[in-house]
Short mmCIF file of C-alpha atoms in Angstrom, two decimals:
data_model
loop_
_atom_site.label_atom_id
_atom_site.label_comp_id
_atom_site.label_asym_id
_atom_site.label_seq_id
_atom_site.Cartn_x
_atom_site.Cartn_y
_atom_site.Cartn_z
CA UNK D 1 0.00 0.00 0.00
CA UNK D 2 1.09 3.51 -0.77
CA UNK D 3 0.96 4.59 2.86
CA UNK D 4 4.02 2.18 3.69
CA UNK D 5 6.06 4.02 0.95
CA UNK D 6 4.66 7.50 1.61
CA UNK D 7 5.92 6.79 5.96
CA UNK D 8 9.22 6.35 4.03
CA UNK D 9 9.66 10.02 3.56
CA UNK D 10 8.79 13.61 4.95
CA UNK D 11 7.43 16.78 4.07
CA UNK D 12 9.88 18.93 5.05
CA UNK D 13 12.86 16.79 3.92
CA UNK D 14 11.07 16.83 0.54
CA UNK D 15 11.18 20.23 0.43
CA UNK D 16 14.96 20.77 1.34
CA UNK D 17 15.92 18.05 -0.95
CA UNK D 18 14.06 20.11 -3.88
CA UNK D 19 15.24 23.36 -2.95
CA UNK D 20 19.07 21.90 -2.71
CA UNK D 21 18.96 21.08 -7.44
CA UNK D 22 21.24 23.31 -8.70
CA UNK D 23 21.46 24.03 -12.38
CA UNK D 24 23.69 20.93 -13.06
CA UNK D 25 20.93 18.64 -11.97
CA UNK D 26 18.26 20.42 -14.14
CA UNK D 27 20.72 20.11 -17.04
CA UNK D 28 21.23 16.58 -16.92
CA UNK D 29 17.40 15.69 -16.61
CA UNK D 30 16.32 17.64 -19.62
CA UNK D 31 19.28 15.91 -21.28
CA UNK D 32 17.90 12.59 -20.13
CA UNK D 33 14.80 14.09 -21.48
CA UNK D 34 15.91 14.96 -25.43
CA UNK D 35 17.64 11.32 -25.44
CA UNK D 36 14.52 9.78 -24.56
CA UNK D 37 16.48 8.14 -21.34
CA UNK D 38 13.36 7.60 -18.86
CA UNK D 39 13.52 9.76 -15.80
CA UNK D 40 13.99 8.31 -12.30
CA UNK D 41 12.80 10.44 -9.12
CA UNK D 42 15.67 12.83 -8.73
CA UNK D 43 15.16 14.10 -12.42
CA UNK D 44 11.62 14.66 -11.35
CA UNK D 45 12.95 16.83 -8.50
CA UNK D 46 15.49 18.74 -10.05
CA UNK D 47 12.33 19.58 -12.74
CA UNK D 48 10.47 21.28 -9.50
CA UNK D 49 13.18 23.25 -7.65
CA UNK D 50 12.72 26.65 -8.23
CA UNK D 51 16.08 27.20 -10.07
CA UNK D 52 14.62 24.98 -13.37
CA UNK D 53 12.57 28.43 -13.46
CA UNK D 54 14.87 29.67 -16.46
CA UNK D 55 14.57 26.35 -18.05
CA UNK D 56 10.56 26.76 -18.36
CA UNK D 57 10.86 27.17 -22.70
CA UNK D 58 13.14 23.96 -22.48
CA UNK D 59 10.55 22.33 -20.72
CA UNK D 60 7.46 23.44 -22.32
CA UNK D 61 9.32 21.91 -25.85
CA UNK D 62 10.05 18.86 -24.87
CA UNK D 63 6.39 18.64 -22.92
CA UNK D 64 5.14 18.89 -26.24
CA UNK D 65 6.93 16.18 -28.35
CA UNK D 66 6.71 13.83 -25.86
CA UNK D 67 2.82 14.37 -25.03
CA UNK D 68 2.47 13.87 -29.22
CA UNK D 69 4.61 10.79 -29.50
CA UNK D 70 2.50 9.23 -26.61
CA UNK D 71 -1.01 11.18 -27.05
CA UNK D 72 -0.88 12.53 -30.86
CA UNK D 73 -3.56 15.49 -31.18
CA UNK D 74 -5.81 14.69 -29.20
CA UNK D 75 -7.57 15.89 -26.11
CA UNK D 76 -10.27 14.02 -23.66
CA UNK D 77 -13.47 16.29 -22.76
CA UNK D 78 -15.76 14.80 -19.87
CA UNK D 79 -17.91 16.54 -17.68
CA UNK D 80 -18.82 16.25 -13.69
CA UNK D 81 -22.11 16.02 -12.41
CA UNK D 82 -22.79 16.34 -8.74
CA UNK D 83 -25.40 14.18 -7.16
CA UNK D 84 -25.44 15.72 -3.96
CA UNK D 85 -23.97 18.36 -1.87
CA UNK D 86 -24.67 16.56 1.49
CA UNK D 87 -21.82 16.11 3.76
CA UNK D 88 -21.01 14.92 7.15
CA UNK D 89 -17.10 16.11 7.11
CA UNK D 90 -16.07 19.34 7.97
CA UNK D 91 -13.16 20.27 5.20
CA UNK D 92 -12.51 23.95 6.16
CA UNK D 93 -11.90 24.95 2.58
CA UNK D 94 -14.72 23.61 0.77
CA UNK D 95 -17.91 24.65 0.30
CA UNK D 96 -20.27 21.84 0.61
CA UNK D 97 -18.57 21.27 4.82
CA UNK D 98 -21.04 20.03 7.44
CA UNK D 99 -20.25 23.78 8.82
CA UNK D 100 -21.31 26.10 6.41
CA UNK D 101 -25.20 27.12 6.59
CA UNK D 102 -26.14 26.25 2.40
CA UNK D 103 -29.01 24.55 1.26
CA UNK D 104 -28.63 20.96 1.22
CA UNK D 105 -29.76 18.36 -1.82
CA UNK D 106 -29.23 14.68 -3.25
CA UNK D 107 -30.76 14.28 -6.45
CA UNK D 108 -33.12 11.69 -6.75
CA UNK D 109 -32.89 9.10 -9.62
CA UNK D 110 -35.25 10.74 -11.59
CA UNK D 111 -33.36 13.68 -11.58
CA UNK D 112 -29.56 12.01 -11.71
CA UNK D 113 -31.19 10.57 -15.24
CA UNK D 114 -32.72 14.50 -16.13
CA UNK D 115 -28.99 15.67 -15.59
CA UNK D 116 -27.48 12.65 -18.19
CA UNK D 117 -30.12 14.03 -20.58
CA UNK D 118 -29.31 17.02 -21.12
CA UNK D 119 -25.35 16.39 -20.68
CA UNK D 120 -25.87 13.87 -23.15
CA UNK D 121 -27.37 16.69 -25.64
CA UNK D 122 -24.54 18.83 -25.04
CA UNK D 123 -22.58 16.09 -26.47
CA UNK D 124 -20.71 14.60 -23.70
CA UNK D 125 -20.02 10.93 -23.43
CA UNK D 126 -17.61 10.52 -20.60
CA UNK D 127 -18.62 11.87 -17.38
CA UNK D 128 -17.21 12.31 -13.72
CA UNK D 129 -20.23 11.91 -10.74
CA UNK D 130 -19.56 13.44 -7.57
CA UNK D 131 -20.87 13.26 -4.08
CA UNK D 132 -20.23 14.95 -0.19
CA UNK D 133 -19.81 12.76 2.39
CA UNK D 134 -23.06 11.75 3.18
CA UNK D 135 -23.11 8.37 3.37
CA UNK D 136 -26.67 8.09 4.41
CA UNK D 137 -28.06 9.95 1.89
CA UNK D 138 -25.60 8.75 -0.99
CA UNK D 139 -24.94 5.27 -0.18
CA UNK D 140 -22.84 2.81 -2.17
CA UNK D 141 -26.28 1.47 -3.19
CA UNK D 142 -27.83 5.16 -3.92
CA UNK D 143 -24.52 5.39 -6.18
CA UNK D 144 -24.91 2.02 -7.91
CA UNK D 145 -28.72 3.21 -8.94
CA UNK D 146 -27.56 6.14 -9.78
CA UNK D 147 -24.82 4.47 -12.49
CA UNK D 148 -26.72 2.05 -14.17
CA UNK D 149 -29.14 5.14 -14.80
CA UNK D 150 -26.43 6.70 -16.49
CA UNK D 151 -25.41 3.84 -18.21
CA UNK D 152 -28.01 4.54 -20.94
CA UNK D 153 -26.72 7.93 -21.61
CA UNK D 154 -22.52 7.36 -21.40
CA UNK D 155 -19.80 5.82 -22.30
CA UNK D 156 -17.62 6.22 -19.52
CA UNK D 157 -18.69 6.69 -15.71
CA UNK D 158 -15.60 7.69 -13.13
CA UNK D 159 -16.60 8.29 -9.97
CA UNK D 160 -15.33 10.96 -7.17
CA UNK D 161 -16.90 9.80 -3.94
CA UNK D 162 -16.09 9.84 -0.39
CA UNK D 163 -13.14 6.36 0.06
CA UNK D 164 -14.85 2.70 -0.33
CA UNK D 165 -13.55 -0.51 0.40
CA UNK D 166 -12.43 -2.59 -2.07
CA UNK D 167 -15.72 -5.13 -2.47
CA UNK D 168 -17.77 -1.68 -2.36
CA UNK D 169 -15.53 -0.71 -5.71
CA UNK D 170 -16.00 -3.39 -7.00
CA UNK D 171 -19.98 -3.36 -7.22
CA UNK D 172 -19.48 -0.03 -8.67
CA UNK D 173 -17.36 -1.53 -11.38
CA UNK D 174 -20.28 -4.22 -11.78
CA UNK D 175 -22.71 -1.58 -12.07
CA UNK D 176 -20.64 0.35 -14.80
CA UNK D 177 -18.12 2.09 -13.25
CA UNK D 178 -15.17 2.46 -15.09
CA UNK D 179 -12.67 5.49 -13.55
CA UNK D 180 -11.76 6.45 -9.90
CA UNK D 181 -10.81 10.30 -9.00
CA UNK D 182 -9.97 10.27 -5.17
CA UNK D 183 -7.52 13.47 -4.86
CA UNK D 184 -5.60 13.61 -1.71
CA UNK D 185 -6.37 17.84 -0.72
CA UNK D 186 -2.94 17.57 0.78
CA UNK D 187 -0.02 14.91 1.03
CA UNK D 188 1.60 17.81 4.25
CA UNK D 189 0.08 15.93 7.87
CA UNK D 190 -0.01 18.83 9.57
CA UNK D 191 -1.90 20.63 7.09
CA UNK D 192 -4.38 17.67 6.33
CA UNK D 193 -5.43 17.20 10.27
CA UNK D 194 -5.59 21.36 10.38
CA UNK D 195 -8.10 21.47 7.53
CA UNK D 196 -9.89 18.13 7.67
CA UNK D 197 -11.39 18.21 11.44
CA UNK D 198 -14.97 16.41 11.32
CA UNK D 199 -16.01 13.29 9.70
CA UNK D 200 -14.62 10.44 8.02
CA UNK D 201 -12.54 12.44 5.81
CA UNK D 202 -9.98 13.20 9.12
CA UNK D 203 -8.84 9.87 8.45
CA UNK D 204 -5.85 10.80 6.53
CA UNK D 205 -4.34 6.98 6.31
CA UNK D 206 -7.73 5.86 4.51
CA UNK D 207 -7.56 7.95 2.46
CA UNK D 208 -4.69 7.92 1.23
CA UNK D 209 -4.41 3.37 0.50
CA UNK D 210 -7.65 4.53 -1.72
CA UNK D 211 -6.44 4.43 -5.20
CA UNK D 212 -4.72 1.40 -4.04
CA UNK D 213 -8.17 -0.72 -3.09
CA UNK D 214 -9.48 0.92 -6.07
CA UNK D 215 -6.54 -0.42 -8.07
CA UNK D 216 -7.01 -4.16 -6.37
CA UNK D 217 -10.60 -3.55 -7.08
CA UNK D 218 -9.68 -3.00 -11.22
CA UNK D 219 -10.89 0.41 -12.29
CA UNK D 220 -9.84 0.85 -15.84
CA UNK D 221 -8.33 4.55 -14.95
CA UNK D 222 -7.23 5.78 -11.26
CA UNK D 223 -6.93 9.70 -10.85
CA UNK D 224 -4.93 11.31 -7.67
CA UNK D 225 -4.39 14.88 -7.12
CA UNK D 226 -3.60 17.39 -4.33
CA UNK D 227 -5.33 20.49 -3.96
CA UNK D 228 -2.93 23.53 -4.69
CA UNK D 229 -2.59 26.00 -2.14
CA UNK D 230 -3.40 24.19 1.22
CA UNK D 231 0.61 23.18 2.00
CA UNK D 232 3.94 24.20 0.50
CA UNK D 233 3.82 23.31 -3.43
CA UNK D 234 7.18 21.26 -3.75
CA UNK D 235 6.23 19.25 -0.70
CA UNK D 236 2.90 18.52 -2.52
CA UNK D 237 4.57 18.02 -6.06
CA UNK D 238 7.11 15.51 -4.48
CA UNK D 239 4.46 13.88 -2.56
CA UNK D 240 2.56 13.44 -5.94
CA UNK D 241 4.68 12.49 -8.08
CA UNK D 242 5.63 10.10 -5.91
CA UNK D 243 2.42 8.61 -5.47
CA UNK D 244 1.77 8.84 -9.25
CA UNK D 245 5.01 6.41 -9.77
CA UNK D 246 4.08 3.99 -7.42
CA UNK D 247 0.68 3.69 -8.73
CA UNK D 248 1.88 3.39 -12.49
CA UNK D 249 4.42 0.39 -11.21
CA UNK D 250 1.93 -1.10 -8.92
CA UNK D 251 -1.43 -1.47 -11.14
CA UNK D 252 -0.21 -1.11 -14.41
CA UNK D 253 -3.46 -2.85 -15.94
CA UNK D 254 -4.62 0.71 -14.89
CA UNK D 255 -4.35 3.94 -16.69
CA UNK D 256 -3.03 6.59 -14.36
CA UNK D 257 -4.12 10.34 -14.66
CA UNK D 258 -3.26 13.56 -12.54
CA UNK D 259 -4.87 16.45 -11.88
CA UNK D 260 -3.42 19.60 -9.95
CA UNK D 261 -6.66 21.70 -9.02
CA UNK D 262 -5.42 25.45 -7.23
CA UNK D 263 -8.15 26.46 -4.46
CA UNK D 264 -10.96 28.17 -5.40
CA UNK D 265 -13.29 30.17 -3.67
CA UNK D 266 -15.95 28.48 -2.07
CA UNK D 267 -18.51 28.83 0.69
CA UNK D 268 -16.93 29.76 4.35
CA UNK D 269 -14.39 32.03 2.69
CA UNK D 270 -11.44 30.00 3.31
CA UNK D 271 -8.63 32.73 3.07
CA UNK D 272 -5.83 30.94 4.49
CA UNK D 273 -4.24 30.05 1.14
CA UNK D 274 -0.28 29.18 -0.32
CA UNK D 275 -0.71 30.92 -3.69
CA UNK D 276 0.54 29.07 -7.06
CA UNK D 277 1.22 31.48 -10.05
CA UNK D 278 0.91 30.01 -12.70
CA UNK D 279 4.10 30.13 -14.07
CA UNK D 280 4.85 27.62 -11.45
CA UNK D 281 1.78 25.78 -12.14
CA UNK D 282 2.57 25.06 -15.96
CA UNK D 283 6.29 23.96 -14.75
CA UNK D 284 4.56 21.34 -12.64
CA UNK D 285 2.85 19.72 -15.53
CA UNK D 286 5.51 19.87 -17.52
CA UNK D 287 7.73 18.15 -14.85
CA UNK D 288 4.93 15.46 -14.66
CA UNK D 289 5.17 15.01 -18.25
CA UNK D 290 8.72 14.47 -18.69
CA UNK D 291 9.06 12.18 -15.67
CA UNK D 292 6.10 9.89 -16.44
CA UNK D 293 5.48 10.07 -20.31
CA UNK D 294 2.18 8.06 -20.35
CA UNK D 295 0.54 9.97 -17.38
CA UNK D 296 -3.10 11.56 -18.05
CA UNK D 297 -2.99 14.84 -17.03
CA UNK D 298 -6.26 17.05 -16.35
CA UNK D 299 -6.88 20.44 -16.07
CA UNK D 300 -10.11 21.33 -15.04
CA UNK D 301 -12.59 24.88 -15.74
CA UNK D 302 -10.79 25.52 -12.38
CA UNK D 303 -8.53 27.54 -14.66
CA UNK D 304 -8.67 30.17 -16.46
CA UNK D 305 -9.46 29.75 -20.15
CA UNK D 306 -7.04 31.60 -21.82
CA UNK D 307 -4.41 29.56 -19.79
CA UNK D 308 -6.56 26.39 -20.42
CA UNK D 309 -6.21 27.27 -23.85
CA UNK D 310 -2.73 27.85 -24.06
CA UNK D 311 -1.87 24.49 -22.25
CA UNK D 312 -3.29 22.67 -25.28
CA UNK D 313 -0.65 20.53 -26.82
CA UNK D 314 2.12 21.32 -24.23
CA UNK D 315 1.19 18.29 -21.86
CA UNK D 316 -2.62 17.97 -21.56
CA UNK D 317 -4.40 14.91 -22.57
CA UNK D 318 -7.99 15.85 -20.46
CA UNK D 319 -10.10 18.69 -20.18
CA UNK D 320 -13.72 19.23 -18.61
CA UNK D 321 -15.95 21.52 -20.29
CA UNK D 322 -19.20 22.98 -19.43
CA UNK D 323 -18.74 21.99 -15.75
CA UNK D 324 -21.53 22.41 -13.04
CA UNK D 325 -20.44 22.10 -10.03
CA UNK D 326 -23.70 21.90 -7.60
CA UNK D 327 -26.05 19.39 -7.89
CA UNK D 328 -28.99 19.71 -10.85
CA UNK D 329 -26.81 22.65 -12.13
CA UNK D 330 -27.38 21.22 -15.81
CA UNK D 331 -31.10 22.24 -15.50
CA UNK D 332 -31.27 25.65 -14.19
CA UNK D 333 -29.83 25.08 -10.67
CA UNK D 334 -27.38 28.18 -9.99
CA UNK D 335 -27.09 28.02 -6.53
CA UNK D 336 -25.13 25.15 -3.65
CA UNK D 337 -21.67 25.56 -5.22
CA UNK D 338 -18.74 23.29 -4.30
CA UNK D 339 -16.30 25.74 -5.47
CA UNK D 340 -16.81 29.01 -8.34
CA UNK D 341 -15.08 27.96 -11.92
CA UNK D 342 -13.09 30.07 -13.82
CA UNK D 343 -14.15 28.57 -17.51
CA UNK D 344 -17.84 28.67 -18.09
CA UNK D 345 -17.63 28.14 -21.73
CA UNK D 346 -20.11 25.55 -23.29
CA UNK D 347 -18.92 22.47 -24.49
CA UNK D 348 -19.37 23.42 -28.09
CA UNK D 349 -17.34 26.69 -28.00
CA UNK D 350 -14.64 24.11 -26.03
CA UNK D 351 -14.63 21.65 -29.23
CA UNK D 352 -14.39 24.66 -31.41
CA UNK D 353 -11.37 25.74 -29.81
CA UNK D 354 -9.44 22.74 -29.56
CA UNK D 355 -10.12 22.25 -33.55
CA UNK D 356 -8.99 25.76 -34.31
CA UNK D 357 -5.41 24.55 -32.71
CA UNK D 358 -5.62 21.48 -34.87
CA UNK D 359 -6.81 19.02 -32.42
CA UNK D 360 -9.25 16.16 -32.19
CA UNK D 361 -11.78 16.88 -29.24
CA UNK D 362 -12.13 13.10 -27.92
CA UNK D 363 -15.79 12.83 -26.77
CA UNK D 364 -15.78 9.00 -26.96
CA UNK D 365 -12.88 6.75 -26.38
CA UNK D 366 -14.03 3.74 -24.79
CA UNK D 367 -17.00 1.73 -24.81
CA UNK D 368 -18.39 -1.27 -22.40
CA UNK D 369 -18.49 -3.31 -25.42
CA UNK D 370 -14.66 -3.68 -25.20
CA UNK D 371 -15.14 -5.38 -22.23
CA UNK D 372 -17.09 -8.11 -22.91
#
């Protein structure tokens, strides 16, 4: 389990060890990189450390012909759809936590399948359901209804739930479930017990062997993440990249895909944040990139979309588009928001974009067919 390997190392030591690259170390990586010599950790490293800052053009070219010799043109569009914003965990920076005083909802069926109707009109085939931490009101069972609803309208069902056991993945997968998202917030102790104070969610060590039972469970894809701006960055980033490794060795049946989300605001006006430019933010994914070549990486309407735009082709492989973030937000529903996006473009003006820069917008790559 990845906890073993993760009790292996520390925060703060990950941070000095970063911090100590020098320009030497940064060289011989991106050399590593042009040769096509795969990277081991400390190449990773010296790619973080703040003085690969004047390498950044370096890195952005080779980002790019190695995300074309893996990925070609091409560029995954999904969408998330919130079944609930019930929760029982108090996660100071989000803003479905049992504290703050919103207006609380679980879609029922009937409405989970209104949702896949009209995402499925907007053209969207793979999609990404999402709950709080309510696990009376959206049990594994509620969830399993819920997918082989959407079964009739997608291709490609991930989930991002509260943690499940391993059996409990595995009736998901039964049910249809193809993809697990489970993003860490914050790989920094400390920082996760500060922040993560009611609920099942304060169990850090749960957490964290979850991609692992979902791996052991067989989920075609498994997606990690930490949520920029709780901890230091290159504690985070080390932490990550780590994790992403391990899980690439580990269940290599399994697609592995990252995602580096920066904190939003939210309900509770969480102000306590570690900011990320996003100068250093692109030199993350590109570090990412040329350290694990096959590695999905997602940027979500999080971002801006003139940076979103500009990322196309320089490491990307998956994008949402049109993203709601509260529950029934497809049909009219503007109110109980997780988190306020950045990119509210519609999925069509997103398609149009990525074929103005020459690539193929990949609304369907997988069907359950395949599987049989």
């Amino acid at each position: 389990m990845f906890l073993d390997l993760y009790n292996d190392h520390s925060f703060d030591k990950a941070i000095q060890k970063i911090e100590g690259k020098t320009s030497r170390d940064v060289e011989m990586a991106l050399s590593k990189s042009k040769q096509r010599i795969p990277f081991d950790f400390e190449d990773y490293l010296s790619l973080l450390a703040p003085i690969s800052n004047s390498y950044l053009e370096e890195m952005a070219n080779l980002s790019k012909e190695h995300t074309l010799e893996r990925f070609g043109k091409t560029i995954q569009i999904y969408a998330p759809m919130y079944l609930s914003n019930e929760c029982r965990s108090s996660c100071l920076y989000c803003g479905f936590s049992f504290e703050n005083k919103i207006p609380r909802i679980t879609l029922t069926i009937e409405e989970v399948e209104k949702e896949a109707m009209t995402l499925k009109d907007k053209g969207i085939s793979h999609v990404l359901i999402l709950t709080g931490e309510e696990y009376s009101k959206t049990s594994v069972s509620y969830i399993e209804k819920a997918v082989k609803t959407l079964n009739k309208y997608f291709a490609s069902i991930s989930i991002e739930i509260y943690p499940l056991k391993t059996d409990e993945y595995k009736r998901l997968i039964e049910a249809g479930v193809d993809g697990l998202t489970l993003y860490q917030e914050t790989y920094n102790q400390e920082t996760y017990h500060k922040y993560h104070i009611r609920g099942m969610k304060k169990n850090m060590e749960y957490r964290l062997n979850g991609p692992d039972r979902g791996g052991l469970a067989g989920f075609r894809r498994l997606g990690i993440g930490a949520l920029l701006g709780l901890a230091n960055p290159l504690g985070e980033m080390y932490f990550l990249g780590l994790h992403a490794m391990y899980l690439t060795k580990e269940y290599w049946k399994s697609s592995v895909l990252v995602s580096l989300p920066r904190i939003r605001r939210a309900s509770g006006n969480f102000d306590s944040i570690v900011e990320v430019k996003d100068r250093e933010f692109v030199k993350y994914l590109f570090a990412l990139r040329l350290f694990l070549n096959d590695l999905g990486l997602v940027v979500s309407t999080r971002e801006r979309p003139f940076l979103r735009d500009n990322l196309i082709g320089l490491g990307v492989t998956t994008i949402s588009a049109g993203s709601k973030t509260q529950p029934g937000g497809y049909n009219g529903s503007n109110e109980l928001e997780q988190f306020e996006i950045e990119d509210t473009r519609e999925v069509s003006e997103i398609v149009d974009m990525l074929k103005n820069k020459g690539y193929d917008p990949v609304i369907k790559d997988f069907d359950r067919a395949f599987l049989v």
